[in-house]
Amino acid sequence: MHTRLARRVLGATCLAALLAAGSAAYANRAAGDACAAALPPGAQSIYAAAVDQVVAGGDPRTVVTDVVKPMVMSGQMDRNTARANAEAAAPCLKQAKS
């Protein structure tokens, strides 16, 4: 009987921890999204293309490079604009990841 109670308490504790972790991640993503809403359009597009990968654990610098390079190569942005937009999006991506 004592073992059954211990298992229930442990199960409830694990469930509470998982729910808390999930809501914290959502809150951080919401903060990142709010930050990105104030960005110029080019930086917003970089944020939108990169945020899911960054939140999932990707290295922000690598993810942003992988997102921006095709934009530059296709002529959507020139190199200097892409760099400025990536630098503008970086703090919002960091917020979303934290």
PDB file of C-alpha atoms in Angstrom:
ATOM      1  CA  MET A   1       0.000   0.000   0.000  1.00  0.00           C
ATOM      2  CA  HIS A   2       2.833   2.404   0.877  1.00  0.00           C
ATOM      3  CA  THR A   3       4.539   1.635  -2.457  1.00  0.00           C
ATOM      4  CA  ARG A   4       1.375   2.459  -4.399  1.00  0.00           C
ATOM      5  CA  LEU A   5       1.134   5.863  -2.717  1.00  0.00           C
ATOM      6  CA  ALA A   6       4.809   6.566  -3.427  1.00  0.00           C
ATOM      7  CA  ARG A   7       4.278   5.733  -7.109  1.00  0.00           C
ATOM      8  CA  ARG A   8       1.293   8.070  -7.329  1.00  0.00           C
ATOM      9  CA  VAL A   9       3.201  10.901  -5.699  1.00  0.00           C
ATOM     10  CA  LEU A  10       6.186  10.330  -7.987  1.00  0.00           C
ATOM     11  CA  GLY A  11       3.913  10.197 -11.037  1.00  0.00           C
ATOM     12  CA  ALA A  12       2.144  13.408 -10.060  1.00  0.00           C
ATOM     13  CA  THR A  13       5.465  15.127  -9.431  1.00  0.00           C
ATOM     14  CA  CYS A  14       6.822  14.085 -12.842  1.00  0.00           C
ATOM     15  CA  LEU A  15       3.639  15.237 -14.559  1.00  0.00           C
ATOM     16  CA  ALA A  16       3.777  18.607 -12.805  1.00  0.00           C
ATOM     17  CA  ALA A  17       7.424  19.051 -13.807  1.00  0.00           C
ATOM     18  CA  LEU A  18       6.652  18.255 -17.455  1.00  0.00           C
ATOM     19  CA  LEU A  19       3.737  20.670 -17.529  1.00  0.00           C
ATOM     20  CA  ALA A  20       5.806  23.421 -15.920  1.00  0.00           C
ATOM     21  CA  ALA A  21       8.642  22.924 -18.410  1.00  0.00           C
ATOM     22  CA  GLY A  22       6.231  23.045 -21.313  1.00  0.00           C
ATOM     23  CA  SER A  23       4.545  26.218 -20.134  1.00  0.00           C
ATOM     24  CA  ALA A  24       7.902  27.906 -19.517  1.00  0.00           C
ATOM     25  CA  ALA A  25       8.990  27.074 -23.064  1.00  0.00           C
ATOM     26  CA  TYR A  26       5.728  28.481 -24.394  1.00  0.00           C
ATOM     27  CA  ALA A  27       6.168  31.655 -22.342  1.00  0.00           C
ATOM     28  CA  ASN A  28       9.681  32.114 -23.704  1.00  0.00           C
ATOM     29  CA  ARG A  29       8.459  31.579 -27.268  1.00  0.00           C
ATOM     30  CA  ALA A  30       5.707  34.129 -26.643  1.00  0.00           C
ATOM     31  CA  ALA A  31       8.293  36.648 -25.416  1.00  0.00           C
ATOM     32  CA  GLY A  32      10.417  36.007 -28.500  1.00  0.00           C
ATOM     33  CA  ASP A  33       7.387  36.436 -30.753  1.00  0.00           C
ATOM     34  CA  ALA A  34       6.477  39.707 -29.029  1.00  0.00           C
ATOM     35  CA  CYS A  35      10.037  40.937 -29.493  1.00  0.00           C
ATOM     36  CA  ALA A  36       9.982  39.951 -33.177  1.00  0.00           C
ATOM     37  CA  ALA A  37       6.755  41.877 -33.761  1.00  0.00           C
ATOM     38  CA  ALA A  38       8.728  45.107 -33.355  1.00  0.00           C
ATOM     39  CA  LEU A  39      11.420  44.114 -35.874  1.00  0.00           C
ATOM     40  CA  PRO A  40      11.690  45.429 -39.432  1.00  0.00           C
ATOM     41  CA  PRO A  41      10.139  43.100 -42.046  1.00  0.00           C
ATOM     42  CA  GLY A  42      13.424  41.474 -43.146  1.00  0.00           C
ATOM     43  CA  ALA A  43      14.386  40.635 -39.577  1.00  0.00           C
ATOM     44  CA  GLN A  44      10.862  39.313 -38.939  1.00  0.00           C
ATOM     45  CA  SER A  45      11.193  36.921 -41.865  1.00  0.00           C
ATOM     46  CA  ILE A  46      14.531  35.652 -40.533  1.00  0.00           C
ATOM     47  CA  TYR A  47      13.037  35.204 -37.070  1.00  0.00           C
ATOM     48  CA  ALA A  48       9.995  33.375 -38.439  1.00  0.00           C
ATOM     49  CA  ALA A  49      12.146  31.031 -40.527  1.00  0.00           C
ATOM     50  CA  ALA A  50      14.578  30.272 -37.683  1.00  0.00           C
ATOM     51  CA  VAL A  51      12.599  30.290 -34.439  1.00  0.00           C
ATOM     52  CA  ASP A  52      11.223  26.733 -34.530  1.00  0.00           C
ATOM     53  CA  GLN A  53      14.675  25.253 -35.096  1.00  0.00           C
ATOM     54  CA  VAL A  54      16.262  27.455 -32.415  1.00  0.00           C
ATOM     55  CA  VAL A  55      13.575  26.638 -29.842  1.00  0.00           C
ATOM     56  CA  ALA A  56      14.022  22.933 -30.652  1.00  0.00           C
ATOM     57  CA  GLY A  57      17.659  23.218 -29.578  1.00  0.00           C
ATOM     58  CA  GLY A  58      19.480  24.251 -32.732  1.00  0.00           C
ATOM     59  CA  ASP A  59      22.538  26.464 -32.499  1.00  0.00           C
ATOM     60  CA  PRO A  60      21.185  29.975 -33.201  1.00  0.00           C
ATOM     61  CA  ARG A  61      24.170  31.093 -35.251  1.00  0.00           C
ATOM     62  CA  THR A  62      24.106  27.991 -37.442  1.00  0.00           C
ATOM     63  CA  VAL A  63      20.341  28.115 -37.881  1.00  0.00           C
ATOM     64  CA  VAL A  64      20.344  31.800 -38.826  1.00  0.00           C
ATOM     65  CA  THR A  65      23.208  31.247 -41.275  1.00  0.00           C
ATOM     66  CA  ASP A  66      21.311  28.357 -42.863  1.00  0.00           C
ATOM     67  CA  VAL A  67      18.189  30.526 -43.138  1.00  0.00           C
ATOM     68  CA  VAL A  68      19.867  33.688 -44.420  1.00  0.00           C
ATOM     69  CA  LYS A  69      22.236  32.179 -46.970  1.00  0.00           C
ATOM     70  CA  PRO A  70      19.472  31.118 -49.406  1.00  0.00           C
ATOM     71  CA  MET A  71      17.825  34.534 -49.008  1.00  0.00           C
ATOM     72  CA  VAL A  72      21.033  36.227 -50.101  1.00  0.00           C
ATOM     73  CA  MET A  73      21.753  33.732 -52.877  1.00  0.00           C
ATOM     74  CA  SER A  74      18.242  34.136 -54.323  1.00  0.00           C
ATOM     75  CA  GLY A  75      18.469  37.928 -54.234  1.00  0.00           C
ATOM     76  CA  GLN A  76      15.798  38.444 -51.572  1.00  0.00           C
ATOM     77  CA  MET A  77      18.347  40.404 -49.498  1.00  0.00           C
ATOM     78  CA  ASP A  78      21.808  41.718 -50.136  1.00  0.00           C
ATOM     79  CA  ARG A  79      24.585  40.612 -47.824  1.00  0.00           C
ATOM     80  CA  ASN A  80      24.715  43.806 -45.739  1.00  0.00           C
ATOM     81  CA  THR A  81      20.947  43.919 -45.257  1.00  0.00           C
ATOM     82  CA  ALA A  82      20.904  40.243 -44.338  1.00  0.00           C
ATOM     83  CA  ARG A  83      23.600  40.767 -41.721  1.00  0.00           C
ATOM     84  CA  ALA A  84      21.762  43.734 -40.188  1.00  0.00           C
ATOM     85  CA  ASN A  85      18.462  41.838 -40.153  1.00  0.00           C
ATOM     86  CA  ALA A  86      20.066  38.738 -38.640  1.00  0.00           C
ATOM     87  CA  GLU A  87      21.667  40.848 -35.913  1.00  0.00           C
ATOM     88  CA  ALA A  88      18.307  42.497 -35.232  1.00  0.00           C
ATOM     89  CA  ALA A  89      16.547  39.110 -34.996  1.00  0.00           C
ATOM     90  CA  ALA A  90      19.209  37.558 -32.724  1.00  0.00           C
ATOM     91  CA  PRO A  91      17.993  38.994 -29.369  1.00  0.00           C
ATOM     92  CA  CYS A  92      14.434  37.825 -30.100  1.00  0.00           C
ATOM     93  CA  LEU A  93      15.691  34.333 -30.974  1.00  0.00           C
ATOM     94  CA  LYS A  94      17.680  34.267 -27.739  1.00  0.00           C
ATOM     95  CA  GLN A  95      14.551  35.244 -25.812  1.00  0.00           C
ATOM     96  CA  ALA A  96      12.538  32.514 -27.493  1.00  0.00           C
ATOM     97  CA  LYS A  97      15.186  29.911 -26.680  1.00  0.00           C
ATOM     98  CA  SER A  98      15.772  30.874 -23.035  1.00  0.00           C
TER      99      SER A  98
END
